[in-house]
Amino acid sequence: MPENGPSAPLPEPGHRYPELPETKSLSAWRDAAAHCQACGLWKNATQTVFGEGRRTATVVFVGEQPGDKEDIAGKPFVGPAGRVLDEALEAAGIDRETVYVTNAVKHFKWRPAGKRRLHEKPNRSEIAACRLWLDAEIGILKPQVVVCLGATAAQALISSTFKVTKQRGKLIRSPLAPHVMATVHPSSILRAPDDLAREREMKLFVADLRAVATVIRGLK
């Protein structure tokens, strides 16, 4: 197990984890996660969506859960929110190819609405059941910077009472990594009521990521 990984993971009642690897290999943990049935979300998801990025990544971005596009592709942040993240990273001067992106929950939670699948927020039990995989990723990568995207990730990794609206963009003391920050989830920008609001929220998001870029430059 990775040093930061849990020693005795507990799935939801009536559910189970697959056999866990003893190696500190992302590919081995990704393969194991593909068979995870630790909560009920796997039943309606197409597949597990594990994190993606270089083994040498010094920055880990953690979102909430995969969306519809990610569930189908099997990769994190490839849908509309992923495009917003890509644009913001580029504007902030961060090369996405050098970071690792993942989610607090690895299965898409949704409800049907006609032919569409609408996102539903994961509950505490589902987030807790999936924490094993996130801890493994962070434990293996040992990043210098962890960025929580949105309230679900921030409350899972920093504090259950964390308020992104009040504490976004600030570096926080944490055992997770030397540098930890929370900002909004890029999907929140897409939900802004009009173009002006979206432009304003995007500028604030980029400003938060520029602070991350400053930290990254200081690591070199």
Coordinates of C-alpha atoms in Angstrom, one line a residue:
M1 CA 0.0 0.0 0.0
P2 CA 1.1 3.6 -0.5
E3 CA 2.3 5.3 2.6
N4 CA -0.6 7.7 2.7
G5 CA -3.2 5.0 1.8
P6 CA -5.8 3.7 4.3
S7 CA -4.8 0.4 6.0
A8 CA -8.3 -0.9 6.5
P9 CA -10.7 0.4 3.8
L10 CA -14.4 0.0 4.5
P11 CA -16.8 -0.3 1.6
E12 CA -20.5 0.5 1.9
P13 CA -22.5 -2.3 3.6
G14 CA -23.2 -5.1 1.1
H15 CA -20.4 -3.9 -1.2
R16 CA -16.8 -4.9 -1.7
Y17 CA -13.4 -3.7 -2.9
P18 CA -11.4 -5.8 -5.5
E19 CA -8.1 -7.3 -4.5
L20 CA -5.8 -4.3 -3.9
P21 CA -2.3 -4.1 -5.3
E22 CA 0.8 -4.1 -3.0
T23 CA 2.9 -2.2 -5.5
K24 CA 3.2 1.6 -5.8
S25 CA 2.2 1.5 -9.5
L26 CA -0.5 3.8 -10.8
S27 CA -1.3 1.4 -13.6
A28 CA -1.8 -1.4 -11.0
W29 CA -4.2 0.7 -8.9
R30 CA -6.0 1.9 -12.1
D31 CA -6.5 -1.8 -13.1
A32 CA -7.8 -2.6 -9.6
A33 CA -10.2 0.4 -9.5
A34 CA -11.7 -0.8 -12.7
H35 CA -13.3 -3.6 -10.7
C36 CA -14.4 -1.5 -7.7
Q37 CA -17.8 -2.3 -6.3
A38 CA -17.3 -0.5 -2.9
C39 CA -20.6 1.5 -3.3
G40 CA -23.6 1.3 -5.5
L41 CA -22.5 3.8 -8.2
W42 CA -20.7 1.2 -10.3
K43 CA -24.0 -0.4 -11.2
N44 CA -25.2 2.5 -13.4
A45 CA -21.8 3.8 -14.6
T46 CA -20.2 2.7 -17.8
Q47 CA -16.8 2.3 -16.2
T48 CA -14.5 3.5 -13.5
V49 CA -12.8 6.8 -14.4
F50 CA -9.4 6.8 -12.7
G51 CA -7.0 9.8 -12.7
E52 CA -4.7 10.6 -15.6
G53 CA -1.4 12.3 -16.0
R54 CA 2.3 11.8 -15.8
R55 CA 3.9 9.7 -12.9
T56 CA 6.3 12.7 -12.5
A57 CA 3.5 15.3 -12.1
T58 CA 4.1 17.6 -9.2
V59 CA 0.5 19.0 -9.3
V60 CA -2.7 17.1 -8.7
F61 CA -6.1 18.6 -9.6
V62 CA -9.0 16.9 -7.8
G63 CA -12.6 17.4 -9.0
E64 CA -15.9 15.9 -7.8
Q65 CA -16.7 13.0 -10.1
P66 CA -16.7 12.1 -13.9
G67 CA -19.5 13.5 -15.9
D68 CA -21.4 12.0 -18.9
K69 CA -18.5 12.4 -21.4
E70 CA -15.9 11.2 -19.0
D71 CA -18.0 8.1 -18.1
I72 CA -18.1 7.2 -21.8
A73 CA -14.5 8.0 -22.6
G74 CA -13.0 6.6 -19.4
K75 CA -10.9 9.7 -18.9
P76 CA -11.3 12.6 -16.5
F77 CA -12.0 16.2 -17.6
V78 CA -12.7 15.5 -21.3
G79 CA -16.2 17.1 -21.4
P80 CA -17.3 20.7 -21.3
A81 CA -15.8 21.3 -17.8
G82 CA -12.6 19.8 -19.0
R83 CA -12.5 22.3 -21.9
V84 CA -13.0 25.2 -19.4
L85 CA -10.1 23.7 -17.3
D86 CA -7.9 23.5 -20.3
E87 CA -8.5 27.1 -21.3
A88 CA -7.9 28.3 -17.7
L89 CA -4.7 26.3 -17.4
E90 CA -3.4 27.7 -20.6
A91 CA -4.3 31.3 -19.6
A92 CA -2.6 30.7 -16.3
G93 CA 0.6 29.4 -17.9
I94 CA 0.2 25.8 -16.7
D95 CA 0.8 22.9 -19.2
R96 CA -1.9 20.3 -18.7
E97 CA 0.5 17.7 -19.9
T98 CA 2.6 18.2 -16.8
V99 CA -0.2 17.8 -14.2
Y100 CA -2.4 14.9 -13.0
V101 CA -6.2 15.2 -13.0
T102 CA -8.6 13.1 -11.0
N103 CA -11.8 13.1 -9.0
A104 CA -12.9 12.4 -5.5
V105 CA -15.4 9.8 -6.9
K106 CA -14.5 7.6 -9.8
H107 CA -18.0 6.6 -11.0
F108 CA -20.6 8.9 -12.7
K109 CA -23.6 9.4 -10.5
W110 CA -26.6 10.4 -12.5
R111 CA -30.4 10.4 -12.9
P112 CA -32.3 10.0 -16.2
A113 CA -34.0 12.9 -17.8
G114 CA -35.5 11.7 -21.1
K115 CA -32.5 10.7 -23.2
R116 CA -30.1 12.7 -21.1
R117 CA -28.1 11.6 -18.0
L118 CA -28.1 14.4 -15.4
H119 CA -25.3 14.8 -12.8
E120 CA -26.2 14.1 -9.2
K121 CA -24.0 15.1 -6.3
P122 CA -22.3 12.1 -4.6
N123 CA -23.1 11.6 -0.9
R124 CA -20.7 11.3 2.0
S125 CA -20.8 7.5 2.0
E126 CA -20.0 7.3 -1.7
I127 CA -17.2 9.8 -1.3
A128 CA -15.8 7.9 1.7
A129 CA -15.9 4.5 -0.2
C130 CA -14.0 6.0 -3.0
R131 CA -11.4 7.7 -0.8
L132 CA -9.2 4.7 -1.0
W133 CA -8.4 5.3 -4.7
L134 CA -7.7 9.0 -4.3
D135 CA -5.4 8.3 -1.3
A136 CA -3.6 5.8 -3.4
E137 CA -3.1 8.3 -6.2
I138 CA -1.8 11.0 -3.9
G139 CA 0.3 8.6 -2.0
I140 CA 2.0 7.3 -5.1
L141 CA 2.5 10.6 -6.8
K142 CA 3.5 12.5 -3.7
P143 CA 2.6 15.9 -5.3
Q144 CA 4.0 19.2 -4.3
V145 CA 0.7 20.9 -5.0
V146 CA -2.9 19.6 -4.6
V147 CA -5.7 21.8 -6.0
C148 CA -9.3 20.9 -5.0
L149 CA -11.8 21.9 -7.7
G150 CA -15.1 22.6 -6.1
A151 CA -16.7 22.0 -2.7
T152 CA -16.9 18.2 -2.9
A153 CA -13.2 17.8 -3.3
A154 CA -12.3 20.5 -0.8
Q155 CA -14.6 19.1 1.9
A156 CA -13.3 15.6 1.3
L157 CA -9.7 16.5 1.4
I158 CA -9.4 19.7 3.5
S159 CA -12.3 20.0 5.9
S160 CA -16.0 19.1 6.0
T161 CA -16.8 22.7 6.8
F162 CA -14.7 24.2 4.0
K163 CA -16.3 27.1 2.1
V164 CA -14.9 27.5 -1.4
T165 CA -16.6 30.8 -1.9
K166 CA -14.9 32.3 1.2
Q167 CA -11.5 30.4 1.1
R168 CA -10.8 30.0 -2.6
G169 CA -7.3 30.8 -3.9
K170 CA -5.6 30.6 -0.5
L171 CA -2.7 28.2 0.2
I172 CA -3.7 25.9 3.1
R173 CA -1.6 23.9 5.6
S174 CA -2.3 20.2 5.0
P175 CA -0.6 16.8 5.3
L176 CA -1.7 16.1 1.8
A177 CA 1.1 18.1 0.2
P178 CA 3.4 21.1 0.9
H179 CA 1.0 23.3 -1.0
V180 CA -2.8 22.9 -1.0
M181 CA -5.4 25.2 -2.5
A182 CA -9.1 25.1 -3.3
T183 CA -11.0 26.9 -6.1
V184 CA -14.3 26.5 -7.9
H185 CA -15.1 23.5 -10.1
P186 CA -14.9 24.6 -13.8
S187 CA -18.5 23.3 -14.3
S188 CA -19.7 26.2 -12.0
I189 CA -18.5 28.6 -14.7
L190 CA -20.6 26.9 -17.3
R191 CA -23.6 27.3 -15.0
A192 CA -23.2 31.1 -14.7
P193 CA -26.4 32.9 -15.7
D194 CA -25.1 34.9 -18.6
D195 CA -22.0 35.7 -20.7
L196 CA -20.9 38.5 -18.5
A197 CA -21.0 36.4 -15.3
R198 CA -19.2 33.6 -17.1
E199 CA -16.4 35.9 -18.2
R200 CA -16.1 37.3 -14.6
E201 CA -16.0 33.8 -13.1
M202 CA -13.4 32.7 -15.6
K203 CA -11.2 35.6 -14.7
L204 CA -11.4 34.7 -11.0
F205 CA -10.7 31.0 -11.8
V206 CA -7.6 31.9 -13.9
A207 CA -6.4 34.2 -11.1
D208 CA -6.5 31.2 -8.7
L209 CA -4.6 29.0 -11.2
R210 CA -2.0 31.8 -11.7
A211 CA -1.3 31.5 -8.0
V212 CA -0.8 27.8 -8.5
A213 CA 1.5 28.6 -11.4
T214 CA 3.6 30.9 -9.1
V215 CA 4.0 28.0 -6.7
I216 CA 5.0 25.7 -9.5
R217 CA 7.7 28.1 -10.7
G218 CA 9.0 28.3 -7.2
L219 CA 9.6 24.5 -7.2
K220 CA 12.0 24.6 -10.1

